[in-house]
Amino acid sequence: MALKKLVAGNWKMHGLSSDLAEIKAIADAASTFPGVDVALCVPAILIERAARAVPNFPIGGQDVHHAEKGAHTGCVSAQMLLDAGASLTIVGHSERRDAQRESDSEVKAKAEAALSCGLSVILCVGESLETRKAGQAVQTVAAQVDASLPDGEGAAAGVPARLAIAYEPIWAIGTGEVASPDDIGEMHAALRARLVAAYGDAGDQVRILYGGSVKAGNAAEIFAVPDVDGALVGGASLKADDFVPIIAAAQPAGAVEAERSIA
Ligand code: PGA
């Protein structure tokens, strides 16, 4: 049976107190789509205020440090995210892999730290335009997943249900360019195979999201691709008017898997 779709917003470095009303509008609208899990990943400093404003709606971080605590100036631990009211976090976004030079092994350590604290995790992978043009996209992204997936023993502890992989081709992020349904389908099938290789049958429970210029106008087509279990949405998640139609596109017409939450 199809997995319940997850539509998560990544607010990146956007969001002030004055945007709490927008978060409330998104959370209110999301509650009218029970067939979709919805979450917003906001700047760390906004998490507590957002979580207080929408107590029944999943608020997440955008990064987490792998260590429990210590001399890591400017960083935030998984326990701190939880303490602030977050129930999930993104790890390994390409903007961090690039600007903060995060390696696969570091991303893996972050994912493990977050999962072991009880947070859900959206682990991002994706190829550059050069890699795609060279015909190396699938093998590059599969290798990224292999090297950054939390260890298999976690599968027994319910990790797959709290883990999502976001396939985000770097050239599609914030550019208006979107991978074709065929390319998305090919990549997601390859990722599903890697997840099953790592976790066995439980690998079928890990949601695989697509990210990169998802908008109201292309969401339905993307969600119709096999093994697309939701979306990670940047620019179009900032306003309820843009984000809610994407959530609506993820709402299944018929029966859905029993209630299941990202939190
Ligand atoms: P975008 O960003 O939707 O603005 O392309 C997606 C992301 O980076 O997660």
PDB file of C-alpha atoms and ligand atoms in Angstrom:
ATOM      1  CA  MET A   1       0.000   0.000   0.000  1.00  0.00           C
ATOM      2  CA  ALA A   2       1.195   3.525  -0.755  1.00  0.00           C
ATOM      3  CA  LEU A   3       2.841   5.352   2.119  1.00  0.00           C
ATOM      4  CA  LYS A   4       1.098   8.383   3.525  1.00  0.00           C
ATOM      5  CA  LYS A   5       2.696  11.377   1.841  1.00  0.00           C
ATOM      6  CA  LEU A   6       4.771  13.903   3.769  1.00  0.00           C
ATOM      7  CA  VAL A   7       4.881  17.498   2.545  1.00  0.00           C
ATOM      8  CA  ALA A   8       7.528  19.413   4.470  1.00  0.00           C
ATOM      9  CA  GLY A   9       8.384  23.078   4.085  1.00  0.00           C
ATOM     10  CA  ASN A  10      11.972  24.223   4.363  1.00  0.00           C
ATOM     11  CA  TRP A  11      11.929  27.887   5.303  1.00  0.00           C
ATOM     12  CA  LYS A  12      15.744  28.192   5.049  1.00  0.00           C
ATOM     13  CA  MET A  13      16.844  31.632   6.346  1.00  0.00           C
ATOM     14  CA  HIS A  14      13.351  33.115   6.270  1.00  0.00           C
ATOM     15  CA  GLY A  15      11.006  33.766   9.157  1.00  0.00           C
ATOM     16  CA  LEU A  16      10.495  36.363  11.905  1.00  0.00           C
ATOM     17  CA  SER A  17       7.942  36.784  14.685  1.00  0.00           C
ATOM     18  CA  SER A  18       5.776  38.573  12.156  1.00  0.00           C
ATOM     19  CA  ASP A  19       5.543  35.330  10.152  1.00  0.00           C
ATOM     20  CA  LEU A  20       3.934  33.312  12.967  1.00  0.00           C
ATOM     21  CA  ALA A  21       0.519  34.177  11.556  1.00  0.00           C
ATOM     22  CA  GLU A  22       1.538  32.547   8.265  1.00  0.00           C
ATOM     23  CA  ILE A  23       2.674  29.415  10.130  1.00  0.00           C
ATOM     24  CA  LYS A  24      -0.683  29.352  11.903  1.00  0.00           C
ATOM     25  CA  ALA A  25      -2.517  29.693   8.583  1.00  0.00           C
ATOM     26  CA  ILE A  26      -0.518  26.778   7.132  1.00  0.00           C
ATOM     27  CA  ALA A  27      -1.114  24.596  10.216  1.00  0.00           C
ATOM     28  CA  ASP A  28      -4.851  25.357  10.197  1.00  0.00           C
ATOM     29  CA  ALA A  29      -5.139  24.467   6.517  1.00  0.00           C
ATOM     30  CA  ALA A  30      -3.012  21.331   6.942  1.00  0.00           C
ATOM     31  CA  SER A  31      -5.449  20.000   9.534  1.00  0.00           C
ATOM     32  CA  THR A  32      -8.098  19.821   6.811  1.00  0.00           C
ATOM     33  CA  PHE A  33      -6.004  17.286   4.857  1.00  0.00           C
ATOM     34  CA  PRO A  34      -5.883  14.244   7.167  1.00  0.00           C
ATOM     35  CA  GLY A  35      -4.447  12.056   4.399  1.00  0.00           C
ATOM     36  CA  VAL A  36      -1.197  14.043   4.321  1.00  0.00           C
ATOM     37  CA  ASP A  37       1.518  14.600   6.920  1.00  0.00           C
ATOM     38  CA  VAL A  38       2.641  18.233   6.856  1.00  0.00           C
ATOM     39  CA  ALA A  39       5.566  19.869   8.663  1.00  0.00           C
ATOM     40  CA  LEU A  40       7.509  23.134   8.583  1.00  0.00           C
ATOM     41  CA  CYS A  41      11.265  23.314   9.184  1.00  0.00           C
ATOM     42  CA  VAL A  42      12.039  26.829  10.355  1.00  0.00           C
ATOM     43  CA  PRO A  43      15.177  28.664  11.521  1.00  0.00           C
ATOM     44  CA  ALA A  44      16.355  27.298  14.890  1.00  0.00           C
ATOM     45  CA  ILE A  45      15.658  30.532  16.672  1.00  0.00           C
ATOM     46  CA  LEU A  46      12.013  30.495  15.550  1.00  0.00           C
ATOM     47  CA  ILE A  47      11.277  26.878  16.553  1.00  0.00           C
ATOM     48  CA  GLU A  48      10.087  27.542  20.080  1.00  0.00           C
ATOM     49  CA  ARG A  49       7.772  30.389  19.113  1.00  0.00           C
ATOM     50  CA  ALA A  50       6.405  28.426  16.167  1.00  0.00           C
ATOM     51  CA  ALA A  51       5.835  25.301  18.275  1.00  0.00           C
ATOM     52  CA  ARG A  52       3.968  27.354  20.867  1.00  0.00           C
ATOM     53  CA  ALA A  53       1.870  29.032  18.186  1.00  0.00           C
ATOM     54  CA  VAL A  54       0.826  25.704  16.589  1.00  0.00           C
ATOM     55  CA  PRO A  55       1.128  23.081  19.359  1.00  0.00           C
ATOM     56  CA  ASN A  56      -0.430  20.223  17.377  1.00  0.00           C
ATOM     57  CA  PHE A  57       1.548  20.778  14.201  1.00  0.00           C
ATOM     58  CA  PRO A  58       5.047  19.364  13.536  1.00  0.00           C
ATOM     59  CA  ILE A  59       7.767  22.015  13.582  1.00  0.00           C
ATOM     60  CA  GLY A  60      11.306  21.025  12.638  1.00  0.00           C
ATOM     61  CA  GLY A  61      14.862  22.265  12.512  1.00  0.00           C
ATOM     62  CA  GLN A  62      17.003  22.529   9.392  1.00  0.00           C
ATOM     63  CA  ASP A  63      20.221  21.087  10.798  1.00  0.00           C
ATOM     64  CA  VAL A  64      21.524  19.500  13.975  1.00  0.00           C
ATOM     65  CA  HIS A  65      24.968  18.863  15.452  1.00  0.00           C
ATOM     66  CA  HIS A  66      26.000  15.230  15.869  1.00  0.00           C
ATOM     67  CA  ALA A  67      27.310  15.706  19.410  1.00  0.00           C
ATOM     68  CA  GLU A  68      25.143  15.706  22.526  1.00  0.00           C
ATOM     69  CA  LYS A  69      26.772  18.845  23.904  1.00  0.00           C
ATOM     70  CA  GLY A  70      30.158  20.510  24.117  1.00  0.00           C
ATOM     71  CA  ALA A  71      32.421  23.194  22.713  1.00  0.00           C
ATOM     72  CA  HIS A  72      30.656  23.761  19.374  1.00  0.00           C
ATOM     73  CA  THR A  73      30.067  27.486  19.103  1.00  0.00           C
ATOM     74  CA  GLY A  74      26.893  28.391  17.252  1.00  0.00           C
ATOM     75  CA  CYS A  75      25.631  24.815  16.921  1.00  0.00           C
ATOM     76  CA  VAL A  76      22.418  23.208  18.125  1.00  0.00           C
ATOM     77  CA  SER A  77      22.078  19.653  19.484  1.00  0.00           C
ATOM     78  CA  ALA A  78      19.209  17.233  18.904  1.00  0.00           C
ATOM     79  CA  GLN A  79      18.192  17.545  22.553  1.00  0.00           C
ATOM     80  CA  MET A  80      18.021  21.334  22.141  1.00  0.00           C
ATOM     81  CA  LEU A  81      15.754  20.989  19.109  1.00  0.00           C
ATOM     82  CA  LEU A  82      13.462  18.670  21.072  1.00  0.00           C
ATOM     83  CA  ASP A  83      13.555  20.978  24.073  1.00  0.00           C
ATOM     84  CA  ALA A  84      12.486  23.891  21.869  1.00  0.00           C
ATOM     85  CA  GLY A  85       9.488  21.913  20.623  1.00  0.00           C
ATOM     86  CA  ALA A  86      10.766  20.423  17.364  1.00  0.00           C
ATOM     87  CA  SER A  87       9.703  16.923  16.352  1.00  0.00           C
ATOM     88  CA  LEU A  88      11.905  16.557  13.276  1.00  0.00           C
ATOM     89  CA  THR A  89      14.935  17.972  11.531  1.00  0.00           C
ATOM     90  CA  ILE A  90      16.437  18.163   8.072  1.00  0.00           C
ATOM     91  CA  VAL A  91      20.026  16.912   7.727  1.00  0.00           C
ATOM     92  CA  GLY A  92      22.427  17.029   4.797  1.00  0.00           C
ATOM     93  CA  HIS A  93      20.736  19.728   2.736  1.00  0.00           C
ATOM     94  CA  SER A  94      22.905  20.495  -0.278  1.00  0.00           C
ATOM     95  CA  GLU A  95      23.198  24.131   0.806  1.00  0.00           C
ATOM     96  CA  ARG A  96      24.925  22.860   3.965  1.00  0.00           C
ATOM     97  CA  ARG A  97      26.865  20.075   2.265  1.00  0.00           C
ATOM     98  CA  ASP A  98      28.224  22.823   0.007  1.00  0.00           C
ATOM     99  CA  ALA A  99      28.622  25.930   2.196  1.00  0.00           C
ATOM    100  CA  GLN A 100      29.516  24.076   5.420  1.00  0.00           C
ATOM    101  CA  ARG A 101      31.390  21.297   3.615  1.00  0.00           C
ATOM    102  CA  GLU A 102      29.376  18.579   5.307  1.00  0.00           C
ATOM    103  CA  SER A 103      30.506  15.078   4.360  1.00  0.00           C
ATOM    104  CA  ASP A 104      28.331  11.966   4.058  1.00  0.00           C
ATOM    105  CA  SER A 105      29.772  10.585   7.294  1.00  0.00           C
ATOM    106  CA  GLU A 106      28.956  13.814   9.128  1.00  0.00           C
ATOM    107  CA  VAL A 107      25.402  13.773   7.752  1.00  0.00           C
ATOM    108  CA  LYS A 108      25.056  10.154   8.895  1.00  0.00           C
ATOM    109  CA  ALA A 109      26.235  11.083  12.408  1.00  0.00           C
ATOM    110  CA  LYS A 110      23.738  13.958  12.517  1.00  0.00           C
ATOM    111  CA  ALA A 111      20.884  11.682  11.388  1.00  0.00           C
ATOM    112  CA  GLU A 112      21.801   9.077  14.020  1.00  0.00           C
ATOM    113  CA  ALA A 113      22.019  11.706  16.768  1.00  0.00           C
ATOM    114  CA  ALA A 114      18.598  13.107  15.865  1.00  0.00           C
ATOM    115  CA  LEU A 115      16.905   9.696  15.555  1.00  0.00           C
ATOM    116  CA  SER A 116      18.328   8.451  18.830  1.00  0.00           C
ATOM    117  CA  CYS A 117      16.850  11.511  20.557  1.00  0.00           C
ATOM    118  CA  GLY A 118      13.410  10.735  19.155  1.00  0.00           C
ATOM    119  CA  LEU A 119      13.339  13.278  16.346  1.00  0.00           C
ATOM    120  CA  SER A 120      12.195  12.337  12.854  1.00  0.00           C
ATOM    121  CA  VAL A 121      14.734  13.035  10.117  1.00  0.00           C
ATOM    122  CA  ILE A 122      14.606  14.234   6.515  1.00  0.00           C
ATOM    123  CA  LEU A 123      17.968  13.273   5.015  1.00  0.00           C
ATOM    124  CA  CYS A 124      18.766  15.130   1.778  1.00  0.00           C
ATOM    125  CA  VAL A 125      20.756  13.870  -1.182  1.00  0.00           C
ATOM    126  CA  GLY A 126      21.105  15.092  -4.754  1.00  0.00           C
ATOM    127  CA  GLU A 127      23.440  15.511  -7.693  1.00  0.00           C
ATOM    128  CA  SER A 128      24.948  18.574  -9.384  1.00  0.00           C
ATOM    129  CA  LEU A 129      24.187  19.525 -12.977  1.00  0.00           C
ATOM    130  CA  GLU A 130      27.653  18.408 -14.078  1.00  0.00           C
ATOM    131  CA  THR A 131      27.083  14.991 -12.543  1.00  0.00           C
ATOM    132  CA  ARG A 132      23.719  14.619 -14.269  1.00  0.00           C
ATOM    133  CA  LYS A 133      25.130  15.738 -17.613  1.00  0.00           C
ATOM    134  CA  ALA A 134      27.911  13.174 -17.215  1.00  0.00           C
ATOM    135  CA  GLY A 135      25.287  10.429 -16.799  1.00  0.00           C
ATOM    136  CA  GLN A 136      26.418   9.746 -13.228  1.00  0.00           C
ATOM    137  CA  ALA A 137      23.355  10.992 -11.318  1.00  0.00           C
ATOM    138  CA  VAL A 138      21.916   7.687 -10.114  1.00  0.00           C
ATOM    139  CA  GLN A 139      25.193   6.120  -9.054  1.00  0.00           C
ATOM    140  CA  THR A 140      26.326   9.333  -7.328  1.00  0.00           C
ATOM    141  CA  VAL A 141      23.125   9.768  -5.343  1.00  0.00           C
ATOM    142  CA  ALA A 142      22.935   6.044  -4.495  1.00  0.00           C
ATOM    143  CA  ALA A 143      26.484   6.261  -3.130  1.00  0.00           C
ATOM    144  CA  GLN A 144      25.518   9.359  -1.116  1.00  0.00           C
ATOM    145  CA  VAL A 145      22.598   7.461   0.419  1.00  0.00           C
ATOM    146  CA  ASP A 146      24.713   4.403   1.174  1.00  0.00           C
ATOM    147  CA  ALA A 147      27.258   6.563   2.997  1.00  0.00           C
ATOM    148  CA  SER A 148      24.843   8.809   4.887  1.00  0.00           C
ATOM    149  CA  LEU A 149      22.050   6.412   5.910  1.00  0.00           C
ATOM    150  CA  PRO A 150      21.770   5.746   9.636  1.00  0.00           C
ATOM    151  CA  ASP A 151      22.985   2.252  10.504  1.00  0.00           C
ATOM    152  CA  GLY A 152      20.754  -0.735   9.804  1.00  0.00           C
ATOM    153  CA  GLU A 153      20.324  -1.850  13.409  1.00  0.00           C
ATOM    154  CA  GLY A 154      18.209   1.273  13.884  1.00  0.00           C
ATOM    155  CA  ALA A 155      15.630  -0.301  11.582  1.00  0.00           C
ATOM    156  CA  ALA A 156      14.560  -2.602  14.388  1.00  0.00           C
ATOM    157  CA  ALA A 157      13.905   0.370  16.629  1.00  0.00           C
ATOM    158  CA  GLY A 158      11.289   1.890  14.340  1.00  0.00           C
ATOM    159  CA  VAL A 159      13.715   4.136  12.518  1.00  0.00           C
ATOM    160  CA  PRO A 160      12.283   3.680   8.998  1.00  0.00           C
ATOM    161  CA  ALA A 161       8.955   5.233   9.982  1.00  0.00           C
ATOM    162  CA  ARG A 162      10.797   8.295  11.335  1.00  0.00           C
ATOM    163  CA  LEU A 163      13.203   8.624   8.436  1.00  0.00           C
ATOM    164  CA  ALA A 164      12.572  10.234   5.069  1.00  0.00           C
ATOM    165  CA  ILE A 165      15.033  10.647   2.226  1.00  0.00           C
ATOM    166  CA  ALA A 166      14.680  13.825   0.170  1.00  0.00           C
ATOM    167  CA  TYR A 167      15.993  13.551  -3.368  1.00  0.00           C
ATOM    168  CA  GLU A 168      16.853  17.118  -4.325  1.00  0.00           C
ATOM    169  CA  PRO A 169      18.771  17.608  -7.572  1.00  0.00           C
ATOM    170  CA  ILE A 170      20.957  20.617  -6.776  1.00  0.00           C
ATOM    171  CA  TRP A 171      20.266  22.202 -10.162  1.00  0.00           C
ATOM    172  CA  ALA A 172      16.512  22.151  -9.440  1.00  0.00           C
ATOM    173  CA  ILE A 173      16.668  23.944  -6.069  1.00  0.00           C
ATOM    174  CA  GLY A 174      15.333  27.480  -6.236  1.00  0.00           C
ATOM    175  CA  THR A 175      15.839  27.625  -9.998  1.00  0.00           C
ATOM    176  CA  GLY A 176      12.369  26.853 -11.343  1.00  0.00           C
ATOM    177  CA  GLU A 177      13.882  23.808 -13.083  1.00  0.00           C
ATOM    178  CA  VAL A 178      12.272  20.480 -12.171  1.00  0.00           C
ATOM    179  CA  ALA A 179      13.519  16.973 -12.889  1.00  0.00           C
ATOM    180  CA  SER A 180      11.307  15.120 -15.362  1.00  0.00           C
ATOM    181  CA  PRO A 181       8.874  12.504 -14.021  1.00  0.00           C
ATOM    182  CA  ASP A 182      10.973   9.804 -15.721  1.00  0.00           C
ATOM    183  CA  ASP A 183      14.176  11.012 -14.076  1.00  0.00           C
ATOM    184  CA  ILE A 184      12.467  11.304 -10.689  1.00  0.00           C
ATOM    185  CA  GLY A 185      10.995   7.810 -11.086  1.00  0.00           C
ATOM    186  CA  GLU A 186      14.347   6.320 -12.039  1.00  0.00           C
ATOM    187  CA  MET A 187      16.075   7.945  -9.059  1.00  0.00           C
ATOM    188  CA  HIS A 188      13.392   7.071  -6.527  1.00  0.00           C
ATOM    189  CA  ALA A 189      13.356   3.431  -7.653  1.00  0.00           C
ATOM    190  CA  ALA A 190      17.133   3.305  -7.223  1.00  0.00           C
ATOM    191  CA  LEU A 191      16.839   4.862  -3.755  1.00  0.00           C
ATOM    192  CA  ARG A 192      14.119   2.403  -2.757  1.00  0.00           C
ATOM    193  CA  ALA A 193      16.438  -0.447  -3.736  1.00  0.00           C
ATOM    194  CA  ARG A 194      19.242   1.028  -1.597  1.00  0.00           C
ATOM    195  CA  LEU A 195      16.873   1.399   1.374  1.00  0.00           C
ATOM    196  CA  VAL A 196      15.719  -2.216   1.095  1.00  0.00           C
ATOM    197  CA  ALA A 197      19.334  -3.336   0.782  1.00  0.00           C
ATOM    198  CA  ALA A 198      20.127  -1.448   4.006  1.00  0.00           C
ATOM    199  CA  TYR A 199      17.018  -2.177   6.081  1.00  0.00           C
ATOM    200  CA  GLY A 200      15.355  -5.221   4.501  1.00  0.00           C
ATOM    201  CA  ASP A 201      11.563  -5.055   4.276  1.00  0.00           C
ATOM    202  CA  ALA A 202      11.573  -2.046   6.605  1.00  0.00           C
ATOM    203  CA  GLY A 203      13.225  -0.102   3.775  1.00  0.00           C
ATOM    204  CA  ASP A 204       9.797   0.001   2.134  1.00  0.00           C
ATOM    205  CA  GLN A 205       8.574   2.130   5.055  1.00  0.00           C
ATOM    206  CA  VAL A 206      11.052   4.978   4.509  1.00  0.00           C
ATOM    207  CA  ARG A 207       9.399   7.831   2.652  1.00  0.00           C
ATOM    208  CA  ILE A 208      11.263   9.200  -0.358  1.00  0.00           C
ATOM    209  CA  LEU A 209      10.476  12.868  -0.988  1.00  0.00           C
ATOM    210  CA  TYR A 210      11.256  14.902  -4.074  1.00  0.00           C
ATOM    211  CA  GLY A 211      12.532  18.451  -3.671  1.00  0.00           C
ATOM    212  CA  GLY A 212      13.497  21.207  -6.082  1.00  0.00           C
ATOM    213  CA  SER A 213      11.113  23.902  -7.353  1.00  0.00           C
ATOM    214  CA  VAL A 214       7.971  22.002  -6.306  1.00  0.00           C
ATOM    215  CA  LYS A 215       4.993  24.299  -6.838  1.00  0.00           C
ATOM    216  CA  ALA A 216       1.209  24.112  -7.038  1.00  0.00           C
ATOM    217  CA  GLY A 217       1.458  23.754 -10.812  1.00  0.00           C
ATOM    218  CA  ASN A 218       3.752  20.705 -10.866  1.00  0.00           C
ATOM    219  CA  ALA A 219       2.985  18.959  -7.547  1.00  0.00           C
ATOM    220  CA  ALA A 220       0.263  16.600  -8.795  1.00  0.00           C
ATOM    221  CA  GLU A 221       2.433  15.327 -11.636  1.00  0.00           C
ATOM    222  CA  ILE A 222       5.369  14.739  -9.282  1.00  0.00           C
ATOM    223  CA  PHE A 223       3.210  13.006  -6.650  1.00  0.00           C
ATOM    224  CA  ALA A 224       1.898  10.625  -9.318  1.00  0.00           C
ATOM    225  CA  VAL A 225       5.396   9.205  -9.908  1.00  0.00           C
ATOM    226  CA  PRO A 226       5.876   5.768  -8.272  1.00  0.00           C
ATOM    227  CA  ASP A 227       7.898   5.885  -5.039  1.00  0.00           C
ATOM    228  CA  VAL A 228       7.377   9.630  -4.592  1.00  0.00           C
ATOM    229  CA  ASP A 229       6.126   9.738  -1.010  1.00  0.00           C
ATOM    230  CA  GLY A 230       5.950  13.507  -0.639  1.00  0.00           C
ATOM    231  CA  ALA A 231       7.936  16.673  -1.168  1.00  0.00           C
ATOM    232  CA  LEU A 232      10.432  18.982   0.492  1.00  0.00           C
ATOM    233  CA  VAL A 233       9.397  22.458  -0.529  1.00  0.00           C
ATOM    234  CA  GLY A 234      11.483  25.627  -0.201  1.00  0.00           C
ATOM    235  CA  GLY A 235      10.248  28.879  -1.735  1.00  0.00           C
ATOM    236  CA  ALA A 236       6.664  27.731  -2.207  1.00  0.00           C
ATOM    237  CA  SER A 237       6.310  26.835   1.500  1.00  0.00           C
ATOM    238  CA  LEU A 238       6.665  30.392   2.769  1.00  0.00           C
ATOM    239  CA  LYS A 239       3.083  31.451   2.099  1.00  0.00           C
ATOM    240  CA  ALA A 240      -0.063  29.462   2.823  1.00  0.00           C
ATOM    241  CA  ASP A 241      -1.484  30.518  -0.544  1.00  0.00           C
ATOM    242  CA  ASP A 242       1.393  28.770  -2.334  1.00  0.00           C
ATOM    243  CA  PHE A 243       1.909  25.850   0.059  1.00  0.00           C
ATOM    244  CA  VAL A 244      -1.645  24.671   0.712  1.00  0.00           C
ATOM    245  CA  PRO A 245      -2.337  23.700  -2.941  1.00  0.00           C
ATOM    246  CA  ILE A 246       0.757  21.462  -2.790  1.00  0.00           C
ATOM    247  CA  ILE A 247      -0.619  19.784   0.345  1.00  0.00           C
ATOM    248  CA  ALA A 248      -3.958  19.409  -1.420  1.00  0.00           C
ATOM    249  CA  ALA A 249      -2.244  17.704  -4.367  1.00  0.00           C
ATOM    250  CA  ALA A 250      -0.786  15.112  -1.972  1.00  0.00           C
ATOM    251  CA  GLN A 251      -4.155  14.222  -0.462  1.00  0.00           C
ATOM    252  CA  PRO A 252      -5.139  10.820  -1.848  1.00  0.00           C
ATOM    253  CA  ALA A 253      -8.491  10.485  -3.510  1.00  0.00           C
ATOM    254  CA  GLY A 254      -9.250   7.079  -1.972  1.00  0.00           C
ATOM    255  CA  ALA A 255      -8.291   5.152   1.130  1.00  0.00           C
ATOM    256  CA  VAL A 256      -4.959   5.831   2.814  1.00  0.00           C
ATOM    257  CA  GLU A 257      -2.708   3.934   5.116  1.00  0.00           C
ATOM    258  CA  ALA A 258      -3.778   4.115   8.758  1.00  0.00           C
ATOM    259  CA  GLU A 259      -3.009   7.402  10.489  1.00  0.00           C
ATOM    260  CA  ARG A 260       0.681   7.896  10.848  1.00  0.00           C
ATOM    261  CA  SER A 261       2.482  10.992  11.914  1.00  0.00           C
ATOM    262  CA  ILE A 262       5.930  12.464  11.371  1.00  0.00           C
ATOM    263  CA  ALA A 263       5.985  13.355  15.047  1.00  0.00           C
TER     264      ALA A 263
HETATM  265  P1  PGA B   1      12.903  25.105  -3.571  1.00  0.00           P
HETATM  266  O1  PGA B   1      13.858  24.517  -2.421  1.00  0.00           O
HETATM  267  O2  PGA B   1      11.565  24.453  -3.417  1.00  0.00           O
HETATM  268  O3  PGA B   1      12.875  26.575  -3.319  1.00  0.00           O
HETATM  269  O4  PGA B   1      13.546  24.751  -4.882  1.00  0.00           O
HETATM  270  C1  PGA B   1      13.787  23.157  -2.037  1.00  0.00           C
HETATM  271  C2  PGA B   1      14.822  22.864  -0.970  1.00  0.00           C
HETATM  272  O5  PGA B   1      15.943  23.363  -1.056  1.00  0.00           O
HETATM  273  O6  PGA B   1      14.543  22.115  -0.009  1.00  0.00           O
END
